[in-house]
Tab-separated table of C-alpha atoms in Angstrom:
chain	number	residue	atom	x	y	z
P	101	UNK	CA	-11.887	9.020	-12.625
P	102	UNK	CA	-9.468	11.918	-13.247
P	103	UNK	CA	-6.092	9.683	-12.543
P	104	UNK	CA	-4.058	7.181	-13.669
P	105	UNK	CA	-1.684	5.262	-12.266
P	106	UNK	CA	1.501	3.685	-13.803
P	107	UNK	CA	3.826	0.513	-13.300
P	108	UNK	CA	6.806	0.575	-13.892
P	109	UNK	CA	9.530	-2.347	-13.530
P	110	UNK	CA	6.838	-4.236	-11.558
P	111	UNK	CA	6.922	-7.516	-10.939
P	112	UNK	CA	4.172	-9.770	-9.186
P	113	UNK	CA	4.692	-13.827	-10.040
P	114	UNK	CA	4.789	-17.468	-8.464
P	115	UNK	CA	6.875	-20.773	-8.365
P	116	UNK	CA	5.641	-24.129	-6.801
P	117	UNK	CA	7.269	-27.167	-6.832
P	118	UNK	CA	5.359	-29.969	-4.927
P	119	UNK	CA	3.308	-32.930	-5.000
P	120	UNK	CA	-0.842	-32.300	-6.243
P	121	UNK	CA	-3.466	-32.483	-3.936
P	122	UNK	CA	-6.479	-33.510	-5.934
P	123	UNK	CA	-9.784	-34.613	-4.634
P	124	UNK	CA	-13.719	-34.526	-6.369
P	125	UNK	CA	-13.990	-30.442	-5.959
P	126	UNK	CA	-10.390	-30.009	-7.537
P	127	UNK	CA	-11.988	-29.199	-10.855
P	128	UNK	CA	-15.100	-28.155	-12.657
P	129	UNK	CA	-16.388	-29.106	-15.955
P	130	UNK	CA	-18.900	-27.456	-17.501
P	131	UNK	CA	-20.620	-25.509	-15.225
P	132	UNK	CA	-23.059	-22.751	-16.621
P	133	UNK	CA	-24.788	-20.096	-14.565
P	134	UNK	CA	-28.088	-18.602	-14.842
P	135	UNK	CA	-26.517	-15.889	-17.648
P	136	UNK	CA	-25.571	-18.247	-19.410
P	137	UNK	CA	-21.827	-18.291	-19.038
P	138	UNK	CA	-20.108	-22.051	-19.598
P	139	UNK	CA	-16.827	-22.241	-17.638
P	140	UNK	CA	-13.854	-24.552	-16.424
P	141	UNK	CA	-12.459	-23.794	-12.829
P	142	UNK	CA	-9.316	-25.922	-11.722
P	143	UNK	CA	-8.924	-25.422	-7.342
P	144	UNK	CA	-5.724	-26.969	-7.024
P	145	UNK	CA	-3.064	-27.853	-4.465
P	146	UNK	CA	0.534	-27.996	-4.210
P	147	UNK	CA	1.471	-29.369	-1.677
P	148	UNK	CA	5.529	-28.062	-1.216
P	149	UNK	CA	6.883	-29.951	1.655
P	150	UNK	CA	7.030	-29.095	5.424
P	151	UNK	CA	8.779	-25.959	5.757
P	152	UNK	CA	6.059	-24.431	2.830
P	153	UNK	CA	3.229	-26.648	3.566
P	154	UNK	CA	0.016	-26.290	0.556
P	155	UNK	CA	-0.587	-23.357	-1.291
P	156	UNK	CA	-3.149	-23.156	-3.779
P	157	UNK	CA	-3.387	-21.840	-7.120
P	158	UNK	CA	-6.259	-21.387	-9.700
P	159	UNK	CA	-7.420	-21.751	-13.544
P	160	UNK	CA	-10.373	-20.587	-14.557
P	161	UNK	CA	-12.132	-19.434	-18.441
P	162	UNK	CA	-15.035	-20.144	-20.435
P	163	UNK	CA	-17.513	-18.530	-22.572
P	164	UNK	CA	-20.946	-16.808	-22.789
P	165	UNK	CA	-23.348	-18.880	-24.553
P	166	UNK	CA	-25.919	-15.958	-25.618
P	167	UNK	CA	-23.105	-13.651	-27.040
P	168	UNK	CA	-20.219	-13.131	-29.296
P	169	UNK	CA	-16.851	-14.354	-27.325
P	170	UNK	CA	-12.697	-13.106	-28.472
P	171	UNK	CA	-9.346	-13.838	-26.943
P	172	UNK	CA	-7.940	-10.457	-26.342
P	173	UNK	CA	-3.755	-11.259	-27.316
P	174	UNK	CA	-0.377	-9.776	-28.929
P	175	UNK	CA	1.367	-10.394	-31.336
P	176	UNK	CA	5.592	-10.484	-31.991
P	177	UNK	CA	7.914	-9.161	-33.535
P	178	UNK	CA	10.786	-10.378	-36.259
P	179	UNK	CA	13.734	-12.320	-33.994
P	180	UNK	CA	10.085	-13.912	-31.773
P	181	UNK	CA	10.216	-11.644	-28.838
P	182	UNK	CA	6.554	-10.697	-27.671
P	183	UNK	CA	5.339	-7.321	-29.070
P	184	UNK	CA	3.198	-5.775	-26.564
P	185	UNK	CA	2.551	-3.347	-28.520
P	186	UNK	CA	0.374	-4.880	-30.974
P	187	UNK	CA	-2.975	-5.851	-30.158
P	188	UNK	CA	-5.863	-7.454	-30.916
P	189	UNK	CA	-8.747	-10.364	-30.815
P	190	UNK	CA	-9.381	-13.480	-31.958
P	191	UNK	CA	-12.614	-14.561	-32.446
P	192	UNK	CA	-13.287	-17.767	-30.003
P	193	UNK	CA	-14.307	-20.458	-32.650
P	194	UNK	CA	-10.453	-19.425	-34.332
P	195	UNK	CA	-8.291	-19.848	-30.770
P	196	UNK	CA	-7.350	-23.247	-31.998
P	197	UNK	CA	-6.750	-22.004	-36.131
P	198	UNK	CA	-2.802	-22.845	-36.205
P	199	UNK	CA	-2.313	-19.661	-39.243
P	200	UNK	CA	-3.516	-17.238	-35.814
P	201	UNK	CA	-1.602	-18.898	-33.456
P	202	UNK	CA	1.373	-18.337	-34.802
P	203	UNK	CA	1.212	-14.374	-35.154
P	204	UNK	CA	0.345	-14.222	-31.393
P	205	UNK	CA	2.959	-14.401	-28.632
P	206	UNK	CA	4.351	-16.386	-26.815
P	207	UNK	CA	3.411	-15.032	-22.711
P	208	UNK	CA	-0.162	-15.347	-24.510
P	209	UNK	CA	-0.189	-18.632	-23.625
P	210	UNK	CA	-0.809	-21.398	-21.115
P	211	UNK	CA	1.773	-23.748	-21.478
P	212	UNK	CA	1.550	-27.710	-19.612
P	213	UNK	CA	3.755	-29.731	-20.165
P	214	UNK	CA	2.859	-33.471	-18.429
P	215	UNK	CA	3.183	-35.752	-21.187
P	216	UNK	CA	6.157	-37.569	-22.407
P	217	UNK	CA	7.675	-38.830	-25.711
P	218	UNK	CA	8.792	-42.076	-25.983
P	219	UNK	CA	12.165	-40.737	-25.031
P	220	UNK	CA	10.919	-39.436	-21.828
P	221	UNK	CA	10.774	-36.147	-22.806
P	222	UNK	CA	8.694	-33.858	-22.115
P	223	UNK	CA	5.975	-31.701	-24.788
P	224	UNK	CA	4.676	-28.886	-24.356
P	225	UNK	CA	1.181	-27.874	-24.541
P	226	UNK	CA	-0.229	-24.640	-25.639
P	227	UNK	CA	-3.893	-22.961	-24.950
P	228	UNK	CA	-4.521	-19.802	-25.783
P	229	UNK	CA	-8.158	-20.273	-23.707
P	230	UNK	CA	-8.294	-21.012	-19.645
P	231	UNK	CA	-11.002	-22.529	-20.394
P	232	UNK	CA	-9.706	-25.330	-23.025
P	233	UNK	CA	-6.594	-25.984	-20.945
P	234	UNK	CA	-8.527	-26.617	-17.893
P	235	UNK	CA	-10.166	-29.636	-19.832
P	236	UNK	CA	-6.895	-31.120	-20.661
P	237	UNK	CA	-5.486	-30.799	-17.096
P	238	UNK	CA	-8.972	-32.425	-15.552
P	239	UNK	CA	-7.618	-35.258	-18.508
P	240	UNK	CA	-4.128	-35.215	-17.275
P	241	UNK	CA	-3.360	-33.734	-13.997
P	242	UNK	CA	-3.623	-36.644	-10.981
P	243	UNK	CA	-3.193	-36.714	-6.978
P	244	UNK	CA	0.278	-37.011	-5.842
P	245	UNK	CA	2.244	-35.632	-8.956
P	246	UNK	CA	5.538	-33.660	-8.902
P	247	UNK	CA	4.965	-30.462	-10.481
P	248	UNK	CA	6.369	-27.153	-11.504
P	249	UNK	CA	3.697	-25.436	-11.196
P	250	UNK	CA	4.549	-20.714	-12.493
P	251	UNK	CA	2.111	-18.047	-12.867
P	252	UNK	CA	1.153	-14.343	-12.157
P	253	UNK	CA	-0.259	-13.118	-8.579
P	254	UNK	CA	-3.618	-11.181	-8.409
P	255	UNK	CA	-5.488	-8.766	-5.589
P	256	UNK	CA	-8.677	-8.015	-5.821
P	257	UNK	CA	-11.246	-6.328	-2.691
P	258	UNK	CA	-13.820	-8.698	-1.514
P	259	UNK	CA	-16.247	-7.216	0.472
P	260	UNK	CA	-13.777	-4.304	2.060
P	261	UNK	CA	-10.951	-6.482	2.140
P	262	UNK	CA	-7.770	-7.365	0.022
P	263	UNK	CA	-7.608	-10.518	-1.149
P	264	UNK	CA	-4.683	-12.939	-3.508
P	265	UNK	CA	-5.179	-15.454	-6.120
P	266	UNK	CA	-2.142	-16.815	-7.744
P	267	UNK	CA	-3.090	-17.700	-11.418
P	268	UNK	CA	-2.053	-20.544	-13.265
P	269	UNK	CA	-0.038	-20.230	-16.183
P	270	UNK	CA	2.067	-22.874	-16.589
P	271	UNK	CA	2.494	-26.588	-14.984
P	272	UNK	CA	4.748	-29.488	-16.173
P	273	UNK	CA	6.220	-33.068	-14.656
P	274	UNK	CA	9.017	-32.469	-12.069
P	275	UNK	CA	11.713	-34.486	-11.201
P	276	UNK	CA	12.606	-32.774	-8.143
P	277	UNK	CA	12.813	-34.660	-4.773
P	278	UNK	CA	10.991	-33.425	-1.560
P	279	UNK	CA	13.765	-31.892	-0.826
P	280	UNK	CA	13.897	-29.463	-3.656
P	281	UNK	CA	10.752	-28.588	-3.310
P	282	UNK	CA	9.663	-24.913	-2.960
P	283	UNK	CA	7.104	-21.733	-2.710
P	284	UNK	CA	8.255	-18.649	-4.048
P	285	UNK	CA	7.141	-15.482	-4.821
P	286	UNK	CA	8.749	-12.427	-6.589
P	287	UNK	CA	6.965	-9.193	-5.659
P	288	UNK	CA	6.660	-5.362	-6.050
P	289	UNK	CA	5.903	-3.700	-2.649
P	290	UNK	CA	5.057	-0.171	-2.166
P	291	UNK	CA	6.068	0.685	1.274
P	292	UNK	CA	6.331	4.241	3.068
P	293	UNK	CA	7.992	5.643	6.628
P	294	UNK	CA	4.532	4.039	8.817
P	295	UNK	CA	5.170	0.963	6.765
P	296	UNK	CA	6.593	-0.603	10.077
P	297	UNK	CA	4.822	0.736	13.553
P	298	UNK	CA	8.022	0.130	15.849
P	299	UNK	CA	5.865	-0.049	18.783
P	300	UNK	CA	3.446	-3.650	17.534
P	301	UNK	CA	5.347	-4.592	14.265
P	302	UNK	CA	8.253	-5.637	15.917
P	303	UNK	CA	8.819	-9.378	17.582
P	304	UNK	CA	12.087	-9.388	18.453
P	305	UNK	CA	11.278	-12.768	20.479
P	306	UNK	CA	10.344	-14.447	17.274
P	307	UNK	CA	12.769	-12.558	15.338
P	308	UNK	CA	10.220	-11.372	12.561
P	309	UNK	CA	8.884	-8.051	11.365
P	310	UNK	CA	5.325	-7.123	9.834
P	311	UNK	CA	5.502	-4.888	6.720
P	312	UNK	CA	2.319	-2.855	6.004
P	313	UNK	CA	2.687	-2.238	2.535
P	314	UNK	CA	0.719	-1.833	-0.641
P	315	UNK	CA	0.687	-3.561	-4.260
P	316	UNK	CA	-0.588	-2.356	-6.927
P	317	UNK	CA	-3.316	-4.401	-9.363
P	318	UNK	CA	-5.707	-3.669	-11.897
P	319	UNK	CA	-9.661	-2.609	-10.401
P	320	UNK	CA	-12.392	-2.071	-13.057
P	321	UNK	CA	-14.960	-0.857	-10.200
P	322	UNK	CA	-14.450	-0.090	-6.561
P	323	UNK	CA	-17.757	0.774	-5.166
P	324	UNK	CA	-19.962	2.047	-7.729
P	325	UNK	CA	-16.914	3.811	-8.885
P	326	UNK	CA	-15.482	3.323	-12.525
P	327	UNK	CA	-11.424	2.442	-12.648
P	328	UNK	CA	-10.226	0.670	-14.668
P	329	UNK	CA	-6.940	0.641	-13.865
P	330	UNK	CA	-3.746	0.494	-11.304
P	331	UNK	CA	-5.259	0.393	-8.164
P	332	UNK	CA	-2.987	1.058	-4.353
P	333	UNK	CA	-4.335	-2.141	-2.248
P	334	UNK	CA	-2.822	-2.467	1.419
P	335	UNK	CA	-1.456	-5.893	2.052
P	336	UNK	CA	0.760	-7.167	4.624
P	337	UNK	CA	4.433	-9.066	4.437
P	338	UNK	CA	6.798	-10.326	6.941
P	339	UNK	CA	10.218	-10.275	6.914
P	340	UNK	CA	12.233	-12.709	9.263
P	341	UNK	CA	15.982	-11.155	10.393
P	342	UNK	CA	18.620	-13.084	12.694
P	343	UNK	CA	19.440	-10.696	15.165
P	344	UNK	CA	18.639	-7.095	16.272
P	345	UNK	CA	21.981	-6.134	15.300
P	346	UNK	CA	21.201	-7.933	11.758
P	347	UNK	CA	17.302	-5.940	11.795
P	348	UNK	CA	19.267	-2.826	12.547
P	349	UNK	CA	21.215	-3.198	9.441
P	350	UNK	CA	18.305	-3.962	7.467
P	351	UNK	CA	16.379	-1.444	8.325
P	352	UNK	CA	18.550	0.813	6.817
P	353	UNK	CA	19.119	-0.746	3.990
P	354	UNK	CA	16.111	-1.705	2.383
P	355	UNK	CA	13.025	-0.553	5.029
P	356	UNK	CA	13.859	3.104	5.399
P	357	UNK	CA	11.747	5.424	3.045
P	358	UNK	CA	13.648	9.152	3.649
P	359	UNK	CA	10.713	10.290	1.396
P	360	UNK	CA	8.076	9.697	-0.460
P	361	UNK	CA	6.561	6.338	-1.178
P	362	UNK	CA	9.551	3.386	-2.129
P	363	UNK	CA	9.519	0.198	-4.404
P	364	UNK	CA	11.412	-2.764	-3.616
P	365	UNK	CA	10.810	-6.079	-5.894
P	366	UNK	CA	11.130	-8.690	-3.431
P	367	UNK	CA	12.077	-11.964	-3.812
P	368	UNK	CA	9.725	-14.817	-1.190
P	369	UNK	CA	8.656	-17.317	0.175
P	370	UNK	CA	4.610	-18.684	0.597
P	371	UNK	CA	4.541	-19.810	4.360
P	372	UNK	CA	0.921	-22.046	5.154
P	373	UNK	CA	2.183	-24.071	7.776
P	374	UNK	CA	1.907	-23.840	11.634
P	375	UNK	CA	-0.906	-22.758	14.151
P	376	UNK	CA	-4.185	-23.851	12.418
P	377	UNK	CA	-7.099	-21.063	12.859
P	378	UNK	CA	-10.717	-20.795	11.200
P	379	UNK	CA	-11.353	-20.427	7.994
P	380	UNK	CA	-13.059	-16.668	6.331
P	381	UNK	CA	-13.528	-15.420	2.496
P	382	UNK	CA	-10.061	-13.600	2.948
P	383	UNK	CA	-8.604	-17.921	2.506
P	384	UNK	CA	-11.118	-18.175	-1.202
P	385	UNK	CA	-9.919	-17.705	-4.301
P	386	UNK	CA	-11.343	-14.978	-6.449
P	387	UNK	CA	-12.545	-17.541	-8.994
P	388	UNK	CA	-14.733	-19.477	-6.042
P	389	UNK	CA	-15.839	-15.497	-5.075
P	390	UNK	CA	-17.057	-15.092	-8.762
P	391	UNK	CA	-19.462	-18.457	-8.472
P	392	UNK	CA	-20.531	-17.081	-5.092
P	393	UNK	CA	-21.512	-13.946	-6.380
P	394	UNK	CA	-23.415	-16.149	-9.635
P	395	UNK	CA	-25.449	-17.951	-6.268
P	396	UNK	CA	-23.636	-21.412	-7.611
P	397	UNK	CA	-22.607	-21.378	-3.899
P	398	UNK	CA	-23.279	-19.955	-0.181
P	399	UNK	CA	-20.720	-18.415	1.606
P	400	UNK	CA	-21.226	-21.267	4.294
P	401	UNK	CA	-20.703	-23.558	1.477
P	402	UNK	CA	-17.904	-22.672	0.830
P	403	UNK	CA	-16.405	-22.179	4.425
P	404	UNK	CA	-17.540	-25.502	5.254
P	405	UNK	CA	-15.462	-27.216	2.785
P	406	UNK	CA	-12.282	-25.319	4.362
P	407	UNK	CA	-13.479	-26.113	7.829
P	408	UNK	CA	-13.737	-29.443	6.760
P	409	UNK	CA	-9.747	-29.083	5.273
P	410	UNK	CA	-8.442	-27.372	8.434
P	411	UNK	CA	-7.808	-24.357	8.338
P	412	UNK	CA	-4.049	-22.334	7.384
P	413	UNK	CA	-2.107	-19.323	8.605
P	414	UNK	CA	-1.118	-17.940	5.643
P	415	UNK	CA	2.069	-16.228	6.056
P	416	UNK	CA	4.259	-14.374	2.826
P	417	UNK	CA	7.620	-13.803	4.017
P	418	UNK	CA	10.025	-11.152	2.291
P	419	UNK	CA	13.141	-12.613	1.490
P	420	UNK	CA	15.533	-10.783	0.060
P	421	UNK	CA	15.386	-8.323	-3.173
P	422	UNK	CA	15.473	-8.850	-6.951
P	423	UNK	CA	19.194	-7.788	-8.298
P	424	UNK	CA	20.095	-7.868	-12.091
P	425	UNK	CA	22.379	-7.363	-14.568
P	426	UNK	CA	22.547	-4.132	-16.154
P	427	UNK	CA	24.327	-2.345	-18.541
P	428	UNK	CA	25.794	-3.208	-21.867
P	429	UNK	CA	29.274	-2.890	-21.696
P	430	UNK	CA	30.145	-1.963	-17.968
P	431	UNK	CA	27.466	-4.068	-16.678
P	432	UNK	CA	26.166	-4.224	-12.920
P	433	UNK	CA	24.561	-6.485	-9.946
P	434	UNK	CA	21.908	-3.727	-9.236
P	435	UNK	CA	19.108	-4.383	-6.724
P	436	UNK	CA	15.739	-3.619	-7.580
P	437	UNK	CA	14.957	-0.671	-4.642
P	438	UNK	CA	13.348	2.667	-6.618
P	439	UNK	CA	13.481	5.456	-4.147
P	440	UNK	CA	10.643	8.403	-4.163
P	441	UNK	CA	9.017	6.178	-6.403
P	442	UNK	CA	5.241	7.868	-6.231
P	443	UNK	CA	4.487	10.452	-4.050
P	444	UNK	CA	1.208	10.122	-2.103
P	445	UNK	CA	-0.990	12.014	-4.746
P	446	UNK	CA	0.356	10.350	-7.154
P	447	UNK	CA	-1.565	7.044	-5.439
P	448	UNK	CA	-4.428	8.858	-5.123
P	449	UNK	CA	-7.336	8.417	-6.997
P	450	UNK	CA	-10.669	10.680	-7.516
P	451	UNK	CA	-13.623	10.518	-9.691
P	452	UNK	CA	-15.538	12.768	-11.755
P	453	UNK	CA	-19.183	13.140	-10.497
P	454	UNK	CA	-20.854	11.170	-12.822
P	455	UNK	CA	-18.757	7.796	-12.257
P	456	UNK	CA	-20.214	7.203	-8.957
P	457	UNK	CA	-23.529	5.755	-9.935
P	458	UNK	CA	-23.978	4.314	-6.599
P	459	UNK	CA	-23.924	6.310	-3.946
P	460	UNK	CA	-21.625	9.761	-3.331
P	461	UNK	CA	-21.110	9.235	1.045
P	462	UNK	CA	-17.808	9.244	1.775
P	463	UNK	CA	-17.719	4.912	2.816
P	464	UNK	CA	-17.924	4.665	-0.956
P	465	UNK	CA	-14.169	5.474	-1.504
P	466	UNK	CA	-11.897	3.055	-0.717
P	467	UNK	CA	-8.883	4.611	1.696
P	468	UNK	CA	-5.581	3.472	0.077
P	469	UNK	CA	-3.431	5.822	2.478
P	470	UNK	CA	-1.146	4.141	4.775
P	471	UNK	CA	-2.803	1.163	7.901
P	472	UNK	CA	-0.660	2.658	10.205
P	473	UNK	CA	0.097	6.375	10.980
P	474	UNK	CA	2.172	8.118	13.555
P	475	UNK	CA	4.141	11.311	13.815
P	476	UNK	CA	6.898	11.368	11.478
P	477	UNK	CA	10.488	10.822	12.337
P	478	UNK	CA	13.671	11.298	10.576
P	479	UNK	CA	16.445	9.773	13.075
P	480	UNK	CA	16.203	6.280	13.883
P	481	UNK	CA	16.334	6.145	17.619
P	482	UNK	CA	13.440	3.815	18.065
P	483	UNK	CA	15.591	1.087	16.682
P	484	UNK	CA	18.046	1.486	19.853
P	485	UNK	CA	14.515	1.485	22.460
P	486	UNK	CA	14.034	-2.611	20.630
């Protein structure tokens, strides 16, 4: 591969507040695959109330019984902040060594706060390995607990489609009342002049517009091509507006792209309520897909489990751009909107001849160009035709 994509000011996180939904299939403890990989897995539902519905999050980790195992981490600076430039690896057997743990940056740890002191204060358990974090959760997490779950959003390809996974990084007890339950995310998106098709994507009756964006996430390989870097993946979000007049203003402020590719960091909401639909493999987490690939489950078995719980229409609704305070002396509130962040050429991944081990056919190269394409039109005349 001859092109490496860099991410700047990129965010992709979630925050859920609600009640846990745990059943007999939520935990898989010390499962062993044919390759000798021993793993723990948690697939946790969080009921965030009638406005948001149930969102599922996942945590999975393990070790090989046949090979040496390491955990890749980074250090910390003298002031205690994370030093992302100081990377090293920890032997699996030393993952609980206190002297070693003291040298590791805070963001390397999974944090769990499900126990309290005699005075009622929550205290935090930290784990370097997801395997150990899931084992602890299996002992302390139960159904119908009110929790605050936060983590990272990841995207991956599966059979030509892009799916979203939500990986737990922390989970704490919460005293929130139902009216304060939430299902929120913060996500950087890339848009261009074709991200909104005015003829197909704007629903004036329901006051919602579809945004055909791209997201960047790490991909090891794709269709036999070695990538080991960030890759542009198509993903559709939605934006709700109060009136046509408001949409006109929002479009010109946020979604109009004058040149190349714009990056916007958005706040948004998971909305998993409404029309019941047939479950597909897009609804299955990436880790469960790994179990399918290992032969531990078939696609039919997994989809049957989903169908028994009812399919859900999943929506990813953008609400407003992220704003940040910038400047040392003259502080200003700045929306995280980055015009002309990339060109199309920046996002084209080209492969060396020896990197494609499986096929040289055109069908083996994923097309990362916009899903929709119309003739370029610099004016906004179509807005007046809505």
